[in-house]
Amino acid sequence: MFAELNDLGVQKFELIGSMVFDQYPRPKAAEIRAINQLAEKYGVRANSYGGYLDKGKITGRDATDADIMLDVTADLMTARDLGAPFLRSGDIPLHLLEASAAMAERYGVRIGIEVHAPHKPSDASIQAMLARMDEIDSPYMGLVPDFGCFIERPAQPALDRHIANGAKPELLDYVIEHRHDGLDEAGMQATIASMGGGEAEKWAISEMFGFLSFGPADIEGFRTLLHRTQYFHSKFYHVTQDLTDPQIPVDKLLAAIVESGFQGVLLSEYEGHAFHLDDAHEQLERHLRLEQKVLNGLSVLAG
């Protein structure tokens, strides 16, 4: 993995503990040591550690505040041991944000809570979290906005897969165009069936109303988060050969970031596995080039 980062010219990475370590929430010392030795060998370093809050570890029992703080503390310890300046934490309850910020300061690791789809930045729950963070006003507690919140249309590989399974392109286009005209999933299923849709279209509609939901990007809501942002998950699903992202308005998002004066890290996060494609290296390279192209263009405009 780190050798591939060298190939891409990337020096920072995020490690997700529950996915890579044999033992979680506190990995074995030997595992952490192995990661750090490899990072030194390849000249890369951890930007962030991806933690996790499991509030339902025991059937029939909700996690207590003490349970949650133990998990936050364990993740902070691991981030510190990896030399990561940031912990991407789970959904810490509002009443524990201040205590978590104090714990983060003790360990010298900043916490960022991810703003992730299906939430939008303007959602009441996100704005309430932002308001509480503003009250606490600690550099050790902030946000990690995920670009997946801003998907405006499905990725072409997803549509190609449905077309290969027999879906009619014109019916998929209809679903995309009318996704937010007021019909729920059942209503859209009935409408497409009346237009000649079959089983392939049913699967496509289910996907478009489910995990690949999309809609107009909440750019103004995004702007409200930027003063509390630690870094970004620059998620993407497919970058074309001519370096465009038809799904996510990368240019508008990067323009808002630059205008805010933010200086920090964009972490590319590829979700192409959703299409069962083995093209991560190529797609990551394209995505990095796309963002550099946009940022260079913004620099020219500013200069």
PDB file of C-alpha atoms in Angstrom:
ATOM      1  CA  MET A   1       0.000   0.000   0.000  1.00  0.00           C
ATOM      2  CA  PHE A   2       2.726   2.461   0.941  1.00  0.00           C
ATOM      3  CA  ALA A   3       4.682   1.598  -2.216  1.00  0.00           C
ATOM      4  CA  GLU A   4       1.594   2.582  -4.223  1.00  0.00           C
ATOM      5  CA  LEU A   5       1.477   5.906  -2.376  1.00  0.00           C
ATOM      6  CA  ASN A   6       5.058   6.483  -3.535  1.00  0.00           C
ATOM      7  CA  ASP A   7       3.980   5.777  -7.120  1.00  0.00           C
ATOM      8  CA  LEU A   8       1.205   8.357  -6.791  1.00  0.00           C
ATOM      9  CA  GLY A   9       3.408  10.971  -5.144  1.00  0.00           C
ATOM     10  CA  VAL A  10       1.279  10.873  -1.987  1.00  0.00           C
ATOM     11  CA  GLN A  11       2.876  11.313   1.437  1.00  0.00           C
ATOM     12  CA  LYS A  12      -0.086  11.088   3.842  1.00  0.00           C
ATOM     13  CA  PHE A  13      -2.714   8.441   4.502  1.00  0.00           C
ATOM     14  CA  GLU A  14      -5.585   7.544   6.799  1.00  0.00           C
ATOM     15  CA  LEU A  15      -5.633   4.180   8.535  1.00  0.00           C
ATOM     16  CA  ILE A  16      -8.933   2.635   9.676  1.00  0.00           C
ATOM     17  CA  GLY A  17      -8.265   0.554  12.764  1.00  0.00           C
ATOM     18  CA  SER A  18     -11.250  -1.780  12.711  1.00  0.00           C
ATOM     19  CA  MET A  19     -10.362  -2.787   9.131  1.00  0.00           C
ATOM     20  CA  VAL A  20      -6.611  -3.351   9.354  1.00  0.00           C
ATOM     21  CA  PHE A  21      -5.693  -4.387  12.889  1.00  0.00           C
ATOM     22  CA  ASP A  22      -6.146  -7.855  14.331  1.00  0.00           C
ATOM     23  CA  GLN A  23      -7.089  -6.339  17.665  1.00  0.00           C
ATOM     24  CA  TYR A  24      -9.437  -3.373  18.139  1.00  0.00           C
ATOM     25  CA  PRO A  25      -9.999  -0.883  19.751  1.00  0.00           C
ATOM     26  CA  ARG A  26      -6.431  -1.172  21.059  1.00  0.00           C
ATOM     27  CA  PRO A  27      -4.162  -2.845  18.485  1.00  0.00           C
ATOM     28  CA  LYS A  28      -1.174  -4.904  19.504  1.00  0.00           C
ATOM     29  CA  ALA A  29       1.997  -2.879  19.993  1.00  0.00           C
ATOM     30  CA  ALA A  30       3.707  -5.032  17.365  1.00  0.00           C
ATOM     31  CA  GLU A  31       1.091  -4.041  14.764  1.00  0.00           C
ATOM     32  CA  ILE A  32       1.552  -0.349  15.417  1.00  0.00           C
ATOM     33  CA  ARG A  33       5.325  -0.777  15.352  1.00  0.00           C
ATOM     34  CA  ALA A  34       5.118  -2.568  11.979  1.00  0.00           C
ATOM     35  CA  ILE A  35       3.006   0.257  10.485  1.00  0.00           C
ATOM     36  CA  ASN A  36       5.411   2.909  11.741  1.00  0.00           C
ATOM     37  CA  GLN A  37       8.458   1.027  10.425  1.00  0.00           C
ATOM     38  CA  LEU A  38       6.880   0.654   6.990  1.00  0.00           C
ATOM     39  CA  ALA A  39       5.813   4.296   6.940  1.00  0.00           C
ATOM     40  CA  GLU A  40       9.397   5.329   7.677  1.00  0.00           C
ATOM     41  CA  LYS A  41      10.718   2.959   5.014  1.00  0.00           C
ATOM     42  CA  TYR A  42       8.478   4.446   2.319  1.00  0.00           C
ATOM     43  CA  GLY A  43       8.663   8.058   3.458  1.00  0.00           C
ATOM     44  CA  VAL A  44       4.948   8.412   4.248  1.00  0.00           C
ATOM     45  CA  ARG A  45       3.078   9.274   7.434  1.00  0.00           C
ATOM     46  CA  ALA A  46      -0.354   8.965   8.949  1.00  0.00           C
ATOM     47  CA  ASN A  47      -2.455  12.084   8.559  1.00  0.00           C
ATOM     48  CA  SER A  48      -5.304  10.540  10.502  1.00  0.00           C
ATOM     49  CA  TYR A  49      -6.556   7.457  12.247  1.00  0.00           C
ATOM     50  CA  GLY A  50     -10.093   6.272  11.577  1.00  0.00           C
ATOM     51  CA  GLY A  51     -11.737   5.329  14.850  1.00  0.00           C
ATOM     52  CA  TYR A  52     -15.165   3.926  15.525  1.00  0.00           C
ATOM     53  CA  LEU A  53     -17.828   4.109  18.237  1.00  0.00           C
ATOM     54  CA  ASP A  54     -19.774   0.884  18.685  1.00  0.00           C
ATOM     55  CA  LYS A  55     -22.760   1.808  20.830  1.00  0.00           C
ATOM     56  CA  GLY A  56     -24.290  -1.665  20.618  1.00  0.00           C
ATOM     57  CA  LYS A  57     -21.495  -4.036  21.574  1.00  0.00           C
ATOM     58  CA  ILE A  58     -23.701  -5.914  24.028  1.00  0.00           C
ATOM     59  CA  THR A  59     -27.131  -7.062  22.851  1.00  0.00           C
ATOM     60  CA  GLY A  60     -29.914  -5.311  24.718  1.00  0.00           C
ATOM     61  CA  ARG A  61     -27.609  -2.743  26.321  1.00  0.00           C
ATOM     62  CA  ASP A  62     -26.798   0.731  25.066  1.00  0.00           C
ATOM     63  CA  ALA A  63     -23.310   2.112  25.573  1.00  0.00           C
ATOM     64  CA  THR A  64     -22.977   4.389  28.600  1.00  0.00           C
ATOM     65  CA  ASP A  65     -21.139   7.699  28.565  1.00  0.00           C
ATOM     66  CA  ALA A  66     -18.216   5.946  30.257  1.00  0.00           C
ATOM     67  CA  ASP A  67     -18.176   3.262  27.530  1.00  0.00           C
ATOM     68  CA  ILE A  68     -18.092   5.918  24.824  1.00  0.00           C
ATOM     69  CA  MET A  69     -15.289   7.866  26.492  1.00  0.00           C
ATOM     70  CA  LEU A  70     -13.265   4.666  26.831  1.00  0.00           C
ATOM     71  CA  ASP A  71     -13.581   4.088  23.076  1.00  0.00           C
ATOM     72  CA  VAL A  72     -12.663   7.712  22.290  1.00  0.00           C
ATOM     73  CA  THR A  73      -9.644   7.459  24.597  1.00  0.00           C
ATOM     74  CA  ALA A  74      -8.490   4.162  23.066  1.00  0.00           C
ATOM     75  CA  ASP A  75      -8.694   5.667  19.570  1.00  0.00           C
ATOM     76  CA  LEU A  76      -6.801   8.783  20.675  1.00  0.00           C
ATOM     77  CA  MET A  77      -4.064   6.587  22.118  1.00  0.00           C
ATOM     78  CA  THR A  78      -3.752   4.654  18.858  1.00  0.00           C
ATOM     79  CA  ALA A  79      -3.682   7.845  16.772  1.00  0.00           C
ATOM     80  CA  ARG A  80      -0.920   9.189  19.026  1.00  0.00           C
ATOM     81  CA  ASP A  81       1.051   5.939  18.752  1.00  0.00           C
ATOM     82  CA  LEU A  82       0.814   6.122  14.948  1.00  0.00           C
ATOM     83  CA  GLY A  83       2.008   9.729  14.955  1.00  0.00           C
ATOM     84  CA  ALA A  84      -1.283  10.879  13.395  1.00  0.00           C
ATOM     85  CA  PRO A  85      -2.259  14.468  14.227  1.00  0.00           C
ATOM     86  CA  PHE A  86      -5.967  13.708  13.678  1.00  0.00           C
ATOM     87  CA  LEU A  87      -8.503  11.150  14.858  1.00  0.00           C
ATOM     88  CA  ARG A  88     -11.570  10.706  12.687  1.00  0.00           C
ATOM     89  CA  SER A  89     -13.977   9.731  15.402  1.00  0.00           C
ATOM     90  CA  GLY A  90     -17.429   8.230  15.410  1.00  0.00           C
ATOM     91  CA  ASP A  91     -20.631  10.065  16.263  1.00  0.00           C
ATOM     92  CA  ILE A  92     -19.781  11.437  19.715  1.00  0.00           C
ATOM     93  CA  PRO A  93     -22.938  12.644  21.535  1.00  0.00           C
ATOM     94  CA  LEU A  94     -23.179  16.417  21.903  1.00  0.00           C
ATOM     95  CA  HIS A  95     -22.966  16.312  25.698  1.00  0.00           C
ATOM     96  CA  LEU A  96     -19.619  14.467  25.464  1.00  0.00           C
ATOM     97  CA  LEU A  97     -17.954  16.752  22.919  1.00  0.00           C
ATOM     98  CA  GLU A  98     -16.335  18.988  25.539  1.00  0.00           C
ATOM     99  CA  ALA A  99     -14.921  16.073  27.532  1.00  0.00           C
ATOM    100  CA  SER A 100     -13.689  14.502  24.281  1.00  0.00           C
ATOM    101  CA  ALA A 101     -11.972  17.751  23.269  1.00  0.00           C
ATOM    102  CA  ALA A 102     -10.216  17.883  26.647  1.00  0.00           C
ATOM    103  CA  MET A 103      -9.092  14.274  26.259  1.00  0.00           C
ATOM    104  CA  ALA A 104      -7.887  15.000  22.718  1.00  0.00           C
ATOM    105  CA  GLU A 105      -5.801  17.924  23.981  1.00  0.00           C
ATOM    106  CA  ARG A 106      -4.261  15.648  26.622  1.00  0.00           C
ATOM    107  CA  TYR A 107      -3.094  13.250  23.906  1.00  0.00           C
ATOM    108  CA  GLY A 108      -2.120  15.966  21.420  1.00  0.00           C
ATOM    109  CA  VAL A 109      -4.467  14.612  18.723  1.00  0.00           C
ATOM    110  CA  ARG A 110      -7.271  16.626  17.126  1.00  0.00           C
ATOM    111  CA  ILE A 111     -10.685  14.987  16.729  1.00  0.00           C
ATOM    112  CA  GLY A 112     -12.707  15.362  13.541  1.00  0.00           C
ATOM    113  CA  ILE A 113     -16.274  14.010  13.383  1.00  0.00           C
ATOM    114  CA  GLU A 114     -17.258  13.034   9.859  1.00  0.00           C
ATOM    115  CA  VAL A 115     -20.182  14.724   8.128  1.00  0.00           C
ATOM    116  CA  HIS A 116     -21.303  11.870   5.915  1.00  0.00           C
ATOM    117  CA  ALA A 117     -24.123  11.035   3.517  1.00  0.00           C
ATOM    118  CA  PRO A 118     -27.085  10.732   3.784  1.00  0.00           C
ATOM    119  CA  HIS A 119     -26.655  13.813   5.990  1.00  0.00           C
ATOM    120  CA  LYS A 120     -26.263  17.237   4.408  1.00  0.00           C
ATOM    121  CA  PRO A 121     -24.390  20.105   6.088  1.00  0.00           C
ATOM    122  CA  SER A 122     -27.620  22.083   6.507  1.00  0.00           C
ATOM    123  CA  ASP A 123     -29.370  19.253   8.376  1.00  0.00           C
ATOM    124  CA  ALA A 124     -30.519  20.290  11.851  1.00  0.00           C
ATOM    125  CA  SER A 125     -28.424  17.574  13.540  1.00  0.00           C
ATOM    126  CA  ILE A 126     -25.233  18.729  11.788  1.00  0.00           C
ATOM    127  CA  GLN A 127     -25.898  22.373  12.566  1.00  0.00           C
ATOM    128  CA  ALA A 128     -26.565  21.514  16.226  1.00  0.00           C
ATOM    129  CA  MET A 129     -23.211  19.720  16.398  1.00  0.00           C
ATOM    130  CA  LEU A 130     -21.500  22.690  14.739  1.00  0.00           C
ATOM    131  CA  ALA A 131     -23.111  25.101  17.234  1.00  0.00           C
ATOM    132  CA  ARG A 132     -21.901  23.012  20.176  1.00  0.00           C
ATOM    133  CA  MET A 133     -18.384  22.931  18.734  1.00  0.00           C
ATOM    134  CA  ASP A 134     -18.476  26.711  18.376  1.00  0.00           C
ATOM    135  CA  GLU A 135     -19.457  26.989  22.058  1.00  0.00           C
ATOM    136  CA  ILE A 136     -16.560  24.749  23.109  1.00  0.00           C
ATOM    137  CA  ASP A 137     -14.231  26.603  20.715  1.00  0.00           C
ATOM    138  CA  SER A 138     -11.377  24.117  20.940  1.00  0.00           C
ATOM    139  CA  PRO A 139      -8.957  23.437  18.082  1.00  0.00           C
ATOM    140  CA  TYR A 140      -9.038  19.817  19.246  1.00  0.00           C
ATOM    141  CA  MET A 141     -12.677  19.304  18.226  1.00  0.00           C
ATOM    142  CA  GLY A 142     -13.920  19.792  14.678  1.00  0.00           C
ATOM    143  CA  LEU A 143     -15.365  18.196  11.576  1.00  0.00           C
ATOM    144  CA  VAL A 144     -14.352  16.063   8.603  1.00  0.00           C
ATOM    145  CA  PRO A 145     -16.744  16.893   5.742  1.00  0.00           C
ATOM    146  CA  ASP A 146     -17.103  14.030   3.255  1.00  0.00           C
ATOM    147  CA  PHE A 147     -17.623  14.937  -0.395  1.00  0.00           C
ATOM    148  CA  GLY A 148     -20.081  12.045  -0.682  1.00  0.00           C
ATOM    149  CA  CYS A 149     -22.660  14.453   0.780  1.00  0.00           C
ATOM    150  CA  PHE A 150     -22.649  16.290  -2.545  1.00  0.00           C
ATOM    151  CA  ILE A 151     -23.381  13.587  -5.153  1.00  0.00           C
ATOM    152  CA  GLU A 152     -25.603  15.142  -7.831  1.00  0.00           C
ATOM    153  CA  ARG A 153     -26.023  12.131 -10.122  1.00  0.00           C
ATOM    154  CA  PRO A 154     -25.075   8.451 -10.210  1.00  0.00           C
ATOM    155  CA  ALA A 155     -21.667   7.488 -11.553  1.00  0.00           C
ATOM    156  CA  GLN A 156     -21.527   6.173 -15.104  1.00  0.00           C
ATOM    157  CA  PRO A 157     -20.081   2.769 -14.121  1.00  0.00           C
ATOM    158  CA  ALA A 158     -23.144   2.240 -11.914  1.00  0.00           C
ATOM    159  CA  LEU A 159     -25.467   3.092 -14.804  1.00  0.00           C
ATOM    160  CA  ASP A 160     -23.450   0.897 -17.183  1.00  0.00           C
ATOM    161  CA  ARG A 161     -23.874  -2.037 -14.808  1.00  0.00           C
ATOM    162  CA  HIS A 162     -27.658  -1.606 -14.765  1.00  0.00           C
ATOM    163  CA  ILE A 163     -27.744  -1.241 -18.555  1.00  0.00           C
ATOM    164  CA  ALA A 164     -25.710  -4.436 -18.897  1.00  0.00           C
ATOM    165  CA  ASN A 165     -28.320  -6.134 -16.715  1.00  0.00           C
ATOM    166  CA  GLY A 166     -31.071  -5.043 -19.113  1.00  0.00           C
ATOM    167  CA  ALA A 167     -32.184  -1.618 -17.895  1.00  0.00           C
ATOM    168  CA  LYS A 168     -33.226   0.856 -20.600  1.00  0.00           C
ATOM    169  CA  PRO A 169     -30.970   3.950 -20.636  1.00  0.00           C
ATOM    170  CA  GLU A 170     -33.886   6.309 -21.298  1.00  0.00           C
ATOM    171  CA  LEU A 171     -35.733   5.011 -18.229  1.00  0.00           C
ATOM    172  CA  LEU A 172     -32.632   5.464 -16.061  1.00  0.00           C
ATOM    173  CA  ASP A 173     -32.351   9.029 -17.384  1.00  0.00           C
ATOM    174  CA  TYR A 174     -35.990   9.606 -16.379  1.00  0.00           C
ATOM    175  CA  VAL A 175     -35.320   8.379 -12.834  1.00  0.00           C
ATOM    176  CA  ILE A 176     -32.287  10.664 -12.508  1.00  0.00           C
ATOM    177  CA  GLU A 177     -34.168  13.689 -13.833  1.00  0.00           C
ATOM    178  CA  HIS A 178     -37.201  13.168 -11.598  1.00  0.00           C
ATOM    179  CA  ARG A 179     -35.543  11.700  -8.484  1.00  0.00           C
ATOM    180  CA  HIS A 180     -36.442  14.778  -6.414  1.00  0.00           C
ATOM    181  CA  ASP A 181     -39.810  15.702  -7.902  1.00  0.00           C
ATOM    182  CA  GLY A 182     -41.724  14.351  -4.899  1.00  0.00           C
ATOM    183  CA  LEU A 183     -42.135  10.657  -5.732  1.00  0.00           C
ATOM    184  CA  ASP A 184     -41.046   8.134  -3.122  1.00  0.00           C
ATOM    185  CA  GLU A 185     -39.398   4.874  -4.158  1.00  0.00           C
ATOM    186  CA  ALA A 186     -42.702   3.012  -4.502  1.00  0.00           C
ATOM    187  CA  GLY A 187     -44.108   5.811  -6.645  1.00  0.00           C
ATOM    188  CA  MET A 188     -41.085   5.814  -8.908  1.00  0.00           C
ATOM    189  CA  GLN A 189     -41.253   2.021  -9.232  1.00  0.00           C
ATOM    190  CA  ALA A 190     -44.881   2.269 -10.318  1.00  0.00           C
ATOM    191  CA  THR A 191     -44.154   5.083 -12.774  1.00  0.00           C
ATOM    192  CA  ILE A 192     -41.253   3.259 -14.424  1.00  0.00           C
ATOM    193  CA  ALA A 193     -43.253   0.006 -14.571  1.00  0.00           C
ATOM    194  CA  SER A 194     -46.017   1.868 -16.414  1.00  0.00           C
ATOM    195  CA  MET A 195     -43.372   3.061 -18.915  1.00  0.00           C
ATOM    196  CA  GLY A 196     -42.248  -0.506 -19.636  1.00  0.00           C
ATOM    197  CA  GLY A 197     -39.637  -0.964 -16.943  1.00  0.00           C
ATOM    198  CA  GLY A 198     -38.839  -4.406 -15.593  1.00  0.00           C
ATOM    199  CA  GLU A 199     -36.665  -6.141 -13.026  1.00  0.00           C
ATOM    200  CA  ALA A 200     -33.447  -4.369 -14.049  1.00  0.00           C
ATOM    201  CA  GLU A 201     -35.039  -0.967 -13.581  1.00  0.00           C
ATOM    202  CA  LYS A 202     -36.384  -2.045 -10.176  1.00  0.00           C
ATOM    203  CA  TRP A 203     -32.851  -2.778  -8.970  1.00  0.00           C
ATOM    204  CA  ALA A 204     -31.604   0.549 -10.343  1.00  0.00           C
ATOM    205  CA  ILE A 205     -34.366   2.538  -8.630  1.00  0.00           C
ATOM    206  CA  SER A 206     -33.749   0.745  -5.344  1.00  0.00           C
ATOM    207  CA  GLU A 207     -30.071   1.699  -5.556  1.00  0.00           C
ATOM    208  CA  MET A 208     -30.759   5.313  -6.486  1.00  0.00           C
ATOM    209  CA  PHE A 209     -33.148   5.712  -3.553  1.00  0.00           C
ATOM    210  CA  GLY A 210     -30.725   3.895  -1.246  1.00  0.00           C
ATOM    211  CA  PHE A 211     -26.982   3.978  -0.717  1.00  0.00           C
ATOM    212  CA  LEU A 212     -26.291   5.876  -3.967  1.00  0.00           C
ATOM    213  CA  SER A 213     -28.712   8.667  -3.124  1.00  0.00           C
ATOM    214  CA  PHE A 214     -28.052  11.986  -4.827  1.00  0.00           C
ATOM    215  CA  GLY A 215     -29.476  15.464  -5.164  1.00  0.00           C
ATOM    216  CA  PRO A 216     -28.596  19.144  -5.488  1.00  0.00           C
ATOM    217  CA  ALA A 217     -25.332  19.837  -3.675  1.00  0.00           C
ATOM    218  CA  ASP A 218     -25.662  21.813  -0.421  1.00  0.00           C
ATOM    219  CA  ILE A 219     -22.779  24.178  -1.144  1.00  0.00           C
ATOM    220  CA  GLU A 220     -23.998  26.968   1.140  1.00  0.00           C
ATOM    221  CA  GLY A 221     -24.366  24.515   4.002  1.00  0.00           C
ATOM    222  CA  PHE A 222     -20.846  23.289   3.240  1.00  0.00           C
ATOM    223  CA  ARG A 223     -19.508  26.814   3.719  1.00  0.00           C
ATOM    224  CA  THR A 224     -20.876  26.917   7.280  1.00  0.00           C
ATOM    225  CA  LEU A 225     -18.644  23.972   8.261  1.00  0.00           C
ATOM    226  CA  LEU A 226     -15.320  25.242   6.977  1.00  0.00           C
ATOM    227  CA  HIS A 227     -14.193  27.224  10.027  1.00  0.00           C
ATOM    228  CA  ARG A 228     -14.444  24.011  12.116  1.00  0.00           C
ATOM    229  CA  THR A 229     -12.990  21.628   9.550  1.00  0.00           C
ATOM    230  CA  GLN A 230      -9.917  19.575  10.482  1.00  0.00           C
ATOM    231  CA  TYR A 231      -9.436  18.014   7.022  1.00  0.00           C
ATOM    232  CA  PHE A 232     -11.601  16.608   4.210  1.00  0.00           C
ATOM    233  CA  HIS A 233     -12.607  13.235   2.877  1.00  0.00           C
ATOM    234  CA  SER A 234     -12.487  14.033  -0.811  1.00  0.00           C
ATOM    235  CA  LYS A 235     -14.693  11.105  -1.798  1.00  0.00           C
ATOM    236  CA  PHE A 236     -15.250  10.198  -5.439  1.00  0.00           C
ATOM    237  CA  TYR A 237     -16.803   7.429  -7.478  1.00  0.00           C
ATOM    238  CA  HIS A 238     -15.465   7.902 -10.989  1.00  0.00           C
ATOM    239  CA  VAL A 239     -13.166  10.381 -12.727  1.00  0.00           C
ATOM    240  CA  THR A 240     -13.299  10.409 -16.514  1.00  0.00           C
ATOM    241  CA  GLN A 241     -10.287  10.118 -18.764  1.00  0.00           C
ATOM    242  CA  ASP A 242     -10.410  13.866 -19.453  1.00  0.00           C
ATOM    243  CA  LEU A 243     -10.277  14.576 -15.688  1.00  0.00           C
ATOM    244  CA  THR A 244     -13.863  15.475 -14.840  1.00  0.00           C
ATOM    245  CA  ASP A 245     -16.113  14.238 -12.037  1.00  0.00           C
ATOM    246  CA  PRO A 246     -19.698  14.227 -13.357  1.00  0.00           C
ATOM    247  CA  GLN A 247     -21.080  13.142  -9.966  1.00  0.00           C
ATOM    248  CA  ILE A 248     -19.641  15.614  -7.445  1.00  0.00           C
ATOM    249  CA  PRO A 249     -19.087  19.385  -8.061  1.00  0.00           C
ATOM    250  CA  VAL A 250     -15.415  19.290  -7.075  1.00  0.00           C
ATOM    251  CA  ASP A 251     -14.762  22.746  -8.538  1.00  0.00           C
ATOM    252  CA  LYS A 252     -17.412  24.404  -6.327  1.00  0.00           C
ATOM    253  CA  LEU A 253     -16.289  22.556  -3.212  1.00  0.00           C
ATOM    254  CA  LEU A 254     -12.614  23.405  -3.713  1.00  0.00           C
ATOM    255  CA  ALA A 255     -13.474  27.031  -4.508  1.00  0.00           C
ATOM    256  CA  ALA A 256     -15.378  27.315  -1.218  1.00  0.00           C
ATOM    257  CA  ILE A 257     -12.459  25.737   0.665  1.00  0.00           C
ATOM    258  CA  VAL A 258      -9.917  28.115  -0.877  1.00  0.00           C
ATOM    259  CA  GLU A 259     -12.148  31.146  -0.245  1.00  0.00           C
ATOM    260  CA  SER A 260     -12.424  30.165   3.431  1.00  0.00           C
ATOM    261  CA  GLY A 261      -8.649  30.375   3.849  1.00  0.00           C
ATOM    262  CA  PHE A 262      -8.395  26.729   4.902  1.00  0.00           C
ATOM    263  CA  GLN A 263      -4.928  25.227   4.725  1.00  0.00           C
ATOM    264  CA  GLY A 264      -4.674  21.500   5.230  1.00  0.00           C
ATOM    265  CA  VAL A 265      -5.326  18.097   3.761  1.00  0.00           C
ATOM    266  CA  LEU A 266      -7.716  16.652   1.191  1.00  0.00           C
ATOM    267  CA  LEU A 267      -7.773  12.867   1.490  1.00  0.00           C
ATOM    268  CA  SER A 268      -8.886  11.144  -1.706  1.00  0.00           C
ATOM    269  CA  GLU A 269     -11.388   8.397  -0.875  1.00  0.00           C
ATOM    270  CA  TYR A 270     -12.322   6.113  -3.765  1.00  0.00           C
ATOM    271  CA  GLU A 271     -15.649   4.283  -3.642  1.00  0.00           C
ATOM    272  CA  GLY A 272     -15.294   2.484  -6.971  1.00  0.00           C
ATOM    273  CA  HIS A 273     -15.508  -0.862  -5.229  1.00  0.00           C
ATOM    274  CA  ALA A 274     -19.267  -0.226  -5.350  1.00  0.00           C
ATOM    275  CA  PHE A 275     -19.062  -1.062  -9.067  1.00  0.00           C
ATOM    276  CA  HIS A 276     -16.856  -4.139  -8.604  1.00  0.00           C
ATOM    277  CA  LEU A 277     -14.030  -2.517 -10.559  1.00  0.00           C
ATOM    278  CA  ASP A 278     -10.327  -3.104  -9.995  1.00  0.00           C
ATOM    279  CA  ASP A 279      -9.086   0.325 -11.047  1.00  0.00           C
ATOM    280  CA  ALA A 280      -8.253   2.077  -7.786  1.00  0.00           C
ATOM    281  CA  HIS A 281      -4.695   3.050  -8.728  1.00  0.00           C
ATOM    282  CA  GLU A 282      -5.742   4.591 -12.052  1.00  0.00           C
ATOM    283  CA  GLN A 283      -8.719   6.349 -10.490  1.00  0.00           C
ATOM    284  CA  LEU A 284      -6.693   7.744  -7.598  1.00  0.00           C
ATOM    285  CA  GLU A 285      -4.139   9.113 -10.023  1.00  0.00           C
ATOM    286  CA  ARG A 286      -6.883  10.795 -12.048  1.00  0.00           C
ATOM    287  CA  HIS A 287      -8.517  12.220  -8.957  1.00  0.00           C
ATOM    288  CA  LEU A 288      -5.289  13.749  -7.690  1.00  0.00           C
ATOM    289  CA  ARG A 289      -4.664  15.290 -11.112  1.00  0.00           C
ATOM    290  CA  LEU A 290      -8.243  16.601 -11.271  1.00  0.00           C
ATOM    291  CA  GLU A 291      -7.974  18.329  -7.894  1.00  0.00           C
ATOM    292  CA  GLN A 292      -4.581  19.775  -8.777  1.00  0.00           C
ATOM    293  CA  LYS A 293      -6.029  21.098 -12.050  1.00  0.00           C
ATOM    294  CA  VAL A 294      -8.910  22.782 -10.209  1.00  0.00           C
ATOM    295  CA  LEU A 295      -6.642  24.231  -7.526  1.00  0.00           C
ATOM    296  CA  ASN A 296      -4.203  25.547 -10.139  1.00  0.00           C
ATOM    297  CA  GLY A 297      -7.103  27.224 -11.922  1.00  0.00           C
ATOM    298  CA  LEU A 298      -8.263  28.847  -8.682  1.00  0.00           C
ATOM    299  CA  SER A 299      -4.719  30.046  -8.036  1.00  0.00           C
ATOM    300  CA  VAL A 300      -4.579  31.690 -11.457  1.00  0.00           C
ATOM    301  CA  LEU A 301      -7.927  33.422 -10.847  1.00  0.00           C
ATOM    302  CA  ALA A 302      -6.753  34.662  -7.438  1.00  0.00           C
ATOM    303  CA  GLY A 303      -3.421  35.856  -8.826  1.00  0.00           C
TER     304      GLY A 303
END
